[in-house]
Structures are given as C-alpha cells and as structure tokens.
Short mmCIF file of C-alpha atoms in Angstrom, two decimals:
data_model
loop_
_atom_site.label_atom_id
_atom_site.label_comp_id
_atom_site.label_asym_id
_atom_site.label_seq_id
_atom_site.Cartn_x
_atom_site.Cartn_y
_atom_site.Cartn_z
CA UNK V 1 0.00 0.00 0.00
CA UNK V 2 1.13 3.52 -0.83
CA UNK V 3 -0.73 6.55 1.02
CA UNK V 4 -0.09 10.07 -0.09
CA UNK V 5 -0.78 12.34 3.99
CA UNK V 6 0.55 15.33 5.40
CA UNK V 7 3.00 14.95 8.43
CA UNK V 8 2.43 18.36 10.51
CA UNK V 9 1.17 20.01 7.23
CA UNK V 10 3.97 18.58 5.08
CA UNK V 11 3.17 15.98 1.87
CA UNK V 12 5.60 12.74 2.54
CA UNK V 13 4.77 9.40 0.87
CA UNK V 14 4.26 5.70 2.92
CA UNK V 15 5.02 2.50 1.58
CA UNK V 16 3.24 -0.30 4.25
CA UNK V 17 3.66 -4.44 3.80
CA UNK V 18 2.82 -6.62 6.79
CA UNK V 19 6.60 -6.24 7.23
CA UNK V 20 7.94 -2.24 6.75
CA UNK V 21 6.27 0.95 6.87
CA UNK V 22 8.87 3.42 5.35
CA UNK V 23 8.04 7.27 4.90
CA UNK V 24 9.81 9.28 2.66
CA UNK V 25 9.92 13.51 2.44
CA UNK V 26 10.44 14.53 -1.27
CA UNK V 27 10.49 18.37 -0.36
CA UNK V 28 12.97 18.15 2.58
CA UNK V 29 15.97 16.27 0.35
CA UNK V 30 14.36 13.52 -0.24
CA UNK V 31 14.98 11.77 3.01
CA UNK V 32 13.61 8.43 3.67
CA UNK V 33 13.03 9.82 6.91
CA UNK V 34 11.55 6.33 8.56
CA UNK V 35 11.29 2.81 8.69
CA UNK V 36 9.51 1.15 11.01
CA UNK V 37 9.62 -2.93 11.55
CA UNK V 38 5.75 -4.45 12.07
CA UNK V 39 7.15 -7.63 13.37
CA UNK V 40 9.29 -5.87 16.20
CA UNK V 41 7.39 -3.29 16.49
CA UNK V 42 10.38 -0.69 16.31
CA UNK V 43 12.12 2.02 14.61
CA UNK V 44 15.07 0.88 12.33
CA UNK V 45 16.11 4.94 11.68
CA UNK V 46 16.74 8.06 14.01
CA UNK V 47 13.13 9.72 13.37
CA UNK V 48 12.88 13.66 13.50
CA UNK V 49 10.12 14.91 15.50
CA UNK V 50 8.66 16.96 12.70
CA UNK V 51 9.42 18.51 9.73
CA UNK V 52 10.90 21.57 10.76
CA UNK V 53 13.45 19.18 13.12
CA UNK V 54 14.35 17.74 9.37
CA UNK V 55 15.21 21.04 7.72
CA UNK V 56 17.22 22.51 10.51
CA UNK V 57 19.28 19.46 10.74
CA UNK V 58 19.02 17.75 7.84
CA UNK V 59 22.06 15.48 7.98
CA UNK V 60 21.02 14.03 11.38
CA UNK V 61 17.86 12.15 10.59
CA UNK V 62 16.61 8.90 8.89
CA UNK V 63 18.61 8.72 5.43
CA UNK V 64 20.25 12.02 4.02
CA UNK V 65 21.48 11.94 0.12
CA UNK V 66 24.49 13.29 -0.15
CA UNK V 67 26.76 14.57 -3.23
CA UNK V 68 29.28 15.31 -3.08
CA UNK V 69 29.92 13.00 0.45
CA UNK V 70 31.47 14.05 3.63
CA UNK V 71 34.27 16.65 2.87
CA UNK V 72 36.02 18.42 0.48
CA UNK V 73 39.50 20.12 1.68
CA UNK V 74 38.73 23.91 1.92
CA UNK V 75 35.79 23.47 -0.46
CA UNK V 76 38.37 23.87 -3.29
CA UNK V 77 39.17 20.68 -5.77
CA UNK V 78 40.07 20.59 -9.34
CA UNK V 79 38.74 18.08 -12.54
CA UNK V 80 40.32 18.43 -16.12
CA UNK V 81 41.27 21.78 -15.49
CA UNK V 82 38.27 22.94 -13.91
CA UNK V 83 38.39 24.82 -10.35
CA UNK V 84 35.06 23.83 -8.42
CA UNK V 85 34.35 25.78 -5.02
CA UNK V 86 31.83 24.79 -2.89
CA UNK V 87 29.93 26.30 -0.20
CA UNK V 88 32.41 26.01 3.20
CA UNK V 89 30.04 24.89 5.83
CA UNK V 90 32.18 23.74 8.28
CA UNK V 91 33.58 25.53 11.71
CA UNK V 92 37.29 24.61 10.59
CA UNK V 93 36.75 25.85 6.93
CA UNK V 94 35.82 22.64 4.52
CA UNK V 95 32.65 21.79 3.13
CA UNK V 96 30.94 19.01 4.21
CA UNK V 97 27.88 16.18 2.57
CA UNK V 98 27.26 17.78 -0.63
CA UNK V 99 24.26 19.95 -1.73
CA UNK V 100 21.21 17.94 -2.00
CA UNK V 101 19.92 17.56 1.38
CA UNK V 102 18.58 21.06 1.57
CA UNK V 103 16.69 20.81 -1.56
CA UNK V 104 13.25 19.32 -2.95
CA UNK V 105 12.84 16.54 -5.06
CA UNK V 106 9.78 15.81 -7.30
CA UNK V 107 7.47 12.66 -6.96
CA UNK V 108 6.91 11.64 -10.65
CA UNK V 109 5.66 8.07 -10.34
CA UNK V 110 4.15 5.80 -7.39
CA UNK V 111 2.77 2.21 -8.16
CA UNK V 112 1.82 -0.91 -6.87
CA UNK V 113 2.26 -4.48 -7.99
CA UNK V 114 0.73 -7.78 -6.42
CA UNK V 115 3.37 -7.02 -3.29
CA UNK V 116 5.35 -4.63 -4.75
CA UNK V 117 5.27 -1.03 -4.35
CA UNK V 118 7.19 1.61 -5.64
CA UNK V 119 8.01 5.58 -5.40
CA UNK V 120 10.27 7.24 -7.80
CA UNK V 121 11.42 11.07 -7.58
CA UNK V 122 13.76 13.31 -9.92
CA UNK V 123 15.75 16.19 -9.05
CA UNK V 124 17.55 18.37 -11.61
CA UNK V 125 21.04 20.26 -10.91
CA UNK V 126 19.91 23.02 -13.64
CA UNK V 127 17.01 24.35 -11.35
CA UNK V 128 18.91 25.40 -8.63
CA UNK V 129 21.28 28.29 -9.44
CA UNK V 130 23.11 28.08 -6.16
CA UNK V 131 23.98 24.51 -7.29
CA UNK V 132 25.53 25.17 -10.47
CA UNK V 133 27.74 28.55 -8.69
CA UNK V 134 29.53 25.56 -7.25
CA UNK V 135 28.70 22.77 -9.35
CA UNK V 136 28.24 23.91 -13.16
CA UNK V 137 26.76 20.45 -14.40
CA UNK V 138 23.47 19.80 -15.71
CA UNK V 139 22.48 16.51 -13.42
CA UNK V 140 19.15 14.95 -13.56
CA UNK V 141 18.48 12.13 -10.97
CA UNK V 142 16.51 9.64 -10.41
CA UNK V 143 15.93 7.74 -7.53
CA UNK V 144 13.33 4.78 -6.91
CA UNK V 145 12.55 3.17 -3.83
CA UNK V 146 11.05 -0.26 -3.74
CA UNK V 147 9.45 -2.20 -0.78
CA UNK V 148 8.75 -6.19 -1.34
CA UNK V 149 8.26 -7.56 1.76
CA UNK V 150 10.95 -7.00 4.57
CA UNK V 151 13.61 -5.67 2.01
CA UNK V 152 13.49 -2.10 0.51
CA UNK V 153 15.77 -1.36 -2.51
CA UNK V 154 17.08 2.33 -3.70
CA UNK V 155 18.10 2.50 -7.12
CA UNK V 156 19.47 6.31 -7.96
CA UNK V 157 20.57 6.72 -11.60
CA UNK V 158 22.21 10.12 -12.12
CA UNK V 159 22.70 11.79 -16.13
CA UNK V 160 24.93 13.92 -17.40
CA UNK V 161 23.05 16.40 -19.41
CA UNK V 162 26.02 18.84 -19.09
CA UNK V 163 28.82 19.50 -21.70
CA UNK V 164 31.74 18.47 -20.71
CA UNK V 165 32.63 15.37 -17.81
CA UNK V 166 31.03 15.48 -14.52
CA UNK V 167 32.67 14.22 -11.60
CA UNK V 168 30.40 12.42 -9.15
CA UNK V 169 31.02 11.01 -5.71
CA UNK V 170 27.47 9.85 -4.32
CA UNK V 171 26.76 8.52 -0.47
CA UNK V 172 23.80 7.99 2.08
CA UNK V 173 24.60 8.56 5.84
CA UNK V 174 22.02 6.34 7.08
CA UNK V 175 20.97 7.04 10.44
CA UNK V 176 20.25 3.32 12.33
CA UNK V 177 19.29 2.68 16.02
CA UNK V 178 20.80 0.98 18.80
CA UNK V 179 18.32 1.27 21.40
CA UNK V 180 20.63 2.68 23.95
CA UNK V 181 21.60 -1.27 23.79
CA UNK V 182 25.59 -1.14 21.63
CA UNK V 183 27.19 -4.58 23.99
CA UNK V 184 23.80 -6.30 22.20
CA UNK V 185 24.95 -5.35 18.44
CA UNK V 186 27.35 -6.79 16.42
CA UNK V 187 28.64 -5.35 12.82
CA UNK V 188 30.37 -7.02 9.93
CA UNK V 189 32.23 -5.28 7.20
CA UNK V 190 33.63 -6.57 4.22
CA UNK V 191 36.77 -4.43 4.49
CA UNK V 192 40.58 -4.51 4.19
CA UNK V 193 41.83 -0.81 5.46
CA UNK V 194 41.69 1.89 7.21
CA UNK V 195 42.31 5.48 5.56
CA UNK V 196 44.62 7.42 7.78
CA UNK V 197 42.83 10.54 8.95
CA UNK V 198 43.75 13.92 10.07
CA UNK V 199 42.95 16.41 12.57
CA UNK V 200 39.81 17.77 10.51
CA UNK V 201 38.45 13.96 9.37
CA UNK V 202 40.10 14.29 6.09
CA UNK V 203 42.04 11.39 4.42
CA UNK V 204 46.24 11.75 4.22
CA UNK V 205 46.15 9.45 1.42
CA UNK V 206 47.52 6.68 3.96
CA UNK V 207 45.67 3.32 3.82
CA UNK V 208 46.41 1.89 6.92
CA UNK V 209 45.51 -2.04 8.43
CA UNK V 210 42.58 -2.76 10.44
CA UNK V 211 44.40 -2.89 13.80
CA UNK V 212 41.96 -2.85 16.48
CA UNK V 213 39.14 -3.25 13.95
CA UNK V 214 40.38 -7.09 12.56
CA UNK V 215 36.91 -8.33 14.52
CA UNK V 216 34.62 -6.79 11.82
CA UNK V 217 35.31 -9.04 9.16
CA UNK V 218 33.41 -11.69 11.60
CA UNK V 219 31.27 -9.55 13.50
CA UNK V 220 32.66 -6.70 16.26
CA UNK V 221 30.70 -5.94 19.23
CA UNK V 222 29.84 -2.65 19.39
CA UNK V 223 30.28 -1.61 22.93
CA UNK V 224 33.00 0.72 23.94
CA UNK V 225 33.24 1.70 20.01
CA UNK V 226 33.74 5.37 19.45
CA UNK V 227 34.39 5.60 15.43
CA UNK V 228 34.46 8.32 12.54
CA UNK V 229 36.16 5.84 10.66
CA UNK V 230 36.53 4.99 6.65
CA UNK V 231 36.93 1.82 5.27
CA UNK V 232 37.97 0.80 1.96
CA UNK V 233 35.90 -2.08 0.68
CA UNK V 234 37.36 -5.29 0.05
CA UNK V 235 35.19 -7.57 -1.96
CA UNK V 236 31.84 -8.63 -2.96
CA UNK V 237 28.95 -9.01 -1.84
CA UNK V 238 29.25 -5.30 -0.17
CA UNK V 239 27.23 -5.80 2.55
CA UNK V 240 26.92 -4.34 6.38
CA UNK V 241 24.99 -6.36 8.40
CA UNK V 242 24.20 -4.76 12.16
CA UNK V 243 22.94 -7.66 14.02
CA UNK V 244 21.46 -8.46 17.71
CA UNK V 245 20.13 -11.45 19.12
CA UNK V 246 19.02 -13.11 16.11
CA UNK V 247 17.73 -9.79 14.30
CA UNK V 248 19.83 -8.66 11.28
CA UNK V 249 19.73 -5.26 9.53
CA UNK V 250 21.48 -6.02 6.08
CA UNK V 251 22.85 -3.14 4.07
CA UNK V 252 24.10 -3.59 0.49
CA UNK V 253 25.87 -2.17 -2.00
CA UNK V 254 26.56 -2.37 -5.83
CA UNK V 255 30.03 -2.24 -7.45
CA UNK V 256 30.16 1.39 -7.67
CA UNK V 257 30.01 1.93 -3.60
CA UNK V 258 33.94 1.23 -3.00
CA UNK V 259 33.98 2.61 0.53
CA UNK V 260 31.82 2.90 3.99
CA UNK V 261 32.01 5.45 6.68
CA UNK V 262 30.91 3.98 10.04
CA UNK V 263 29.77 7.25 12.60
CA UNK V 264 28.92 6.74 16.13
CA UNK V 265 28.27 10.38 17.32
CA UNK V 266 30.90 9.55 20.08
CA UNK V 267 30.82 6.23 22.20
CA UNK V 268 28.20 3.95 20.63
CA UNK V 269 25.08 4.42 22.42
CA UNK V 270 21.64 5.21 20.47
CA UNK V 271 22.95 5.64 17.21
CA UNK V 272 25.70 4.05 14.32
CA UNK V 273 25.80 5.51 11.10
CA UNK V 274 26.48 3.39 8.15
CA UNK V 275 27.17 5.17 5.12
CA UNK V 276 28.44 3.86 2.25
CA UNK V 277 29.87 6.04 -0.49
CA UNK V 278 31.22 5.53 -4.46
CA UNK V 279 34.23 7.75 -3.71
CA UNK V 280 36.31 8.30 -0.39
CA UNK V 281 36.12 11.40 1.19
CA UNK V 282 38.48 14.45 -0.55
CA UNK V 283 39.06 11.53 -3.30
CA UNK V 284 39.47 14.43 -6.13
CA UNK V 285 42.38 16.17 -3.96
CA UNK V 286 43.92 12.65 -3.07
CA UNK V 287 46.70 11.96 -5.44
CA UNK V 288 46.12 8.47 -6.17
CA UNK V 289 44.87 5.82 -8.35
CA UNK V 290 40.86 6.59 -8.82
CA UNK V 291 40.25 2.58 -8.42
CA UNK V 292 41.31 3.18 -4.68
CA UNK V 293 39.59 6.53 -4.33
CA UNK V 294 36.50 5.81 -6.38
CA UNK V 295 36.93 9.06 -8.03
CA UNK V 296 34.99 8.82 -11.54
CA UNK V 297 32.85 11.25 -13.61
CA UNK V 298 30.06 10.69 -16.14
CA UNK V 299 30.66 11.66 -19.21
CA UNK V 300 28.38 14.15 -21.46
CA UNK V 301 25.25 11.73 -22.05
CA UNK V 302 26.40 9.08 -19.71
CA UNK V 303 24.60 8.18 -16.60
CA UNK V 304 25.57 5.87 -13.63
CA UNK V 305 23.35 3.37 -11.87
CA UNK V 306 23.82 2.95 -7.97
CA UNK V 307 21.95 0.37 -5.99
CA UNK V 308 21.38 0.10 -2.10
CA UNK V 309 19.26 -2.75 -0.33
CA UNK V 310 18.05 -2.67 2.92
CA UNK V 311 16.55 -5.68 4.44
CA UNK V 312 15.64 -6.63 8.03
CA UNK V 313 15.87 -10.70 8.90
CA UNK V 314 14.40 -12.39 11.73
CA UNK V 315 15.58 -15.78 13.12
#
C-alpha cells in the first residue's frame, strides 16, 4: 500500500507491507526519513520529531542523500582543469555532505504491484542556481525506492546532461538505532583498510591495516566503540549487516560503492551511522589511483546506476 498524507502540514509518501512501513519527504531532500519494523514493532532509523526538526538538521535524521559526500579540503578541488568551489560549511573551513539535502525533489511516479510497491522522484542540478555557482553540471536524478516484503531497494541513476565530464562522488549517511543497547549489536564489514585521517576527518592518502578493527570481518561488538572511521571495501557481496540477538539489519551495495564510513556520534550508544559512499572522502584532492579513491565522472550523455538494499531478517 502507498498513502499520499501530510505529516504536521507537510506531503511525505508511505510504503506499508505486513513487514515495513517506510516514509519518505520529497520536499525536505528527499529523506527516507523512517522505517519502522511491524514484526518488532520498532524504529530501524533516528526519526525527527517533525518537519521543521528535518530542515534545521538535515544530515542528522533517517537517510540524508548526499553529493558530493562528507568533505572536500577547503571546499576547493580541481577536474580536467576545472576549479570547483563549494559552499564552506564547516567551523574549521571545509565543506561538508554535498548539496542535496537542503533541496526538494519531485514525486513523478508511485505504483503498486501484487506485493510490490514503488516511489520514484527526480531532481535536476539546472534548477537550482546556487547549485551550479559551485557545481556547473546539468544533473538529472533519479531515484526509486522499492518495498517487497521485509527488504526495501534504492536505485538512484544520475545523467549527465552537461557539456563536458562530470565528476560524481554519491553517499547515504544512514541514520540506524541501537536502542541505547551497543554490547547487544554486532557489525560485519567486508573491508581490508583503514584510511589514515587527520585532525579535521580528512584522508592523508595513507591506507592503513585494520588494527583494532580485525573483529569486523566476523562480526565486532559494538560496545566501547567510538568511530568516525573509513573503510575501503574489500570484496563482494558489499554488505553491512548490524545484528542483535538473532535480528539482522542487512545493508548492500553495488560495485560502484567502494567505501563505507561507520559514525557513532561519540561512544556507541543510540545511534551508528552506516554510510556507504562511491568515492572516499576528498578523493578528487587525493593523489592516487581513482580505483582506490573511487573518483569517476560521467561523461556528457552518460549516466551511472547505484543500488542500495536494505533488508531486516528475523531468526
């Protein structure tokens, strides 16, 4: 089922099964802003309060879309011989998660099929002039969400309807629960390294082992944990699975996702972020080999395809 309501005055879009109800806010970024399990009777995401909770913080809630992610070094990076400067929104002089979580989106299709139901939205770079100041590309995206009974699958296929290459480095910064409850949870990555880090959360360029963080690959307890850490990926399937007692949250990836950011908000207590992105964080200004750093662009008429599936497993 698919209902169209108002959420204090706002239009946002349900999706319901006997397993998920997930609510998404085209206008506010297009944040799939909740999901909540039937069977446990529980929310999966960090749910804002209302609306206006959403727009003032609108990389702290349910699932924020963000392009470019997490930071760029002074704002200031450079692409065949271009200069791009964007907005510097950070106290310490970077910006930070991109420029599409403050904008609206528009619902152009919603259907349903025998136990299927699906919402796709479109947002276009061209319609926002203080997007192209700091991003002069013509991108028109599409993103389709699709619930089928306890799994719910994002596709997002971004065009290039600009001129000349664009580069692209797309991430989520999902926003999952712990229920004040982190020596319960477990969380496996399919990883290999560490990035080195500096003072402001910005890569050296240093790929570093897992050290203290070997237990993932089989499952690390999260108590104690106090991370703002980025992983490079190191096979397939990509998947994060957050697990407790017999309930899994599974989070997958397609090829193009090469790293994951994993966010506590200090020591693990309510809340882990797992967000996985196509390119690490500063990749353009990182003077290395774009299969590490996941740097890419689409060229003029291209268009790449990213897919993210979330689903929720009960033993």
């Amino acid at each position: 089922m698919i209902q169209e309501h108002l959420w204090h005055g706002l239009p946002v879009y349900t999706m319901r099964n006997e397993n998920l109800a997930v609510s998404l806010c085209p206008s506010l970024g297009n944040n799939l802003y909740r999901v909540w399990d039937e069977a446990k009777q529980r929310e999966v995401l960090r749910v804002p309060d209302s609306p206006e909770a959403l727009k003032k913080a609108p990389g702290h809630y349910g699932t924020p879309v963000m392009l470019p992610p997490n930071r760029i070094r002074h704002g200031v990076f450079h692409y065949n011989g271009k200069e791009y400067r964007l907005e510097v929104n950070t106290p310490n002089g970077h910006h930070i998660h991109g420029f599409l979580r403050h904008h609206p989106w528009q619902v152009t299709s919603f259907e349903e099929n025998g136990d299927t139901a699906k919402i796709t939205s479109v947002f276009s770079t061209a319609d926002f002039p203080d997007i192209m100041r700091q991003y002069p590309h013509d991108l028109r995206i599409e993103m389709t969400y699709e619930l089928k009974g306890a799994s719910l699958n994002q596709t997002v296929t971004i065009q290039n309807r600009s001129e000349s290459a664009a580069p692209v480095g797309f991430g989520l910064h999902t926003w999952f629960l712990l229920d004040g409850e982190p020596e319960r949870w477990t969380l496996r990555l399919p990883v290999s390294n560490v990035w080195e880090l500096d003072g402001d959360n910005i890569p050296t360029g240093r790929l570093l082992p897992l050290g203290r963080y070997e237990p993932i690959a089989s499952g690390m307890n999260l108590r104690g944990q106090d991370m703002d850490t980025v992983f490079q990926v190191s096979g397939r399937p990509n998947v994060a699975v957050l697990a407790k007692d017999g309930y899994e949250i599974r989070y997958s990836t397609s090829d193009p996702y090469k790293q994951w950011v994993i966010y506590t908000q200090g020591v693990a207590n309510e809340l882990i972020c797992l967000e996985p992105y196509t390119w690490v964080t500063n990749a353009p200004n990182l003077n290395l080999d774009p299969e590490i750093t996941g740097l890419r662009a689409i060229e003029p008429g291209g268009a790449l395809k990213l897919e993210v599936g979330l689903q929720i497993i009960h033993s």
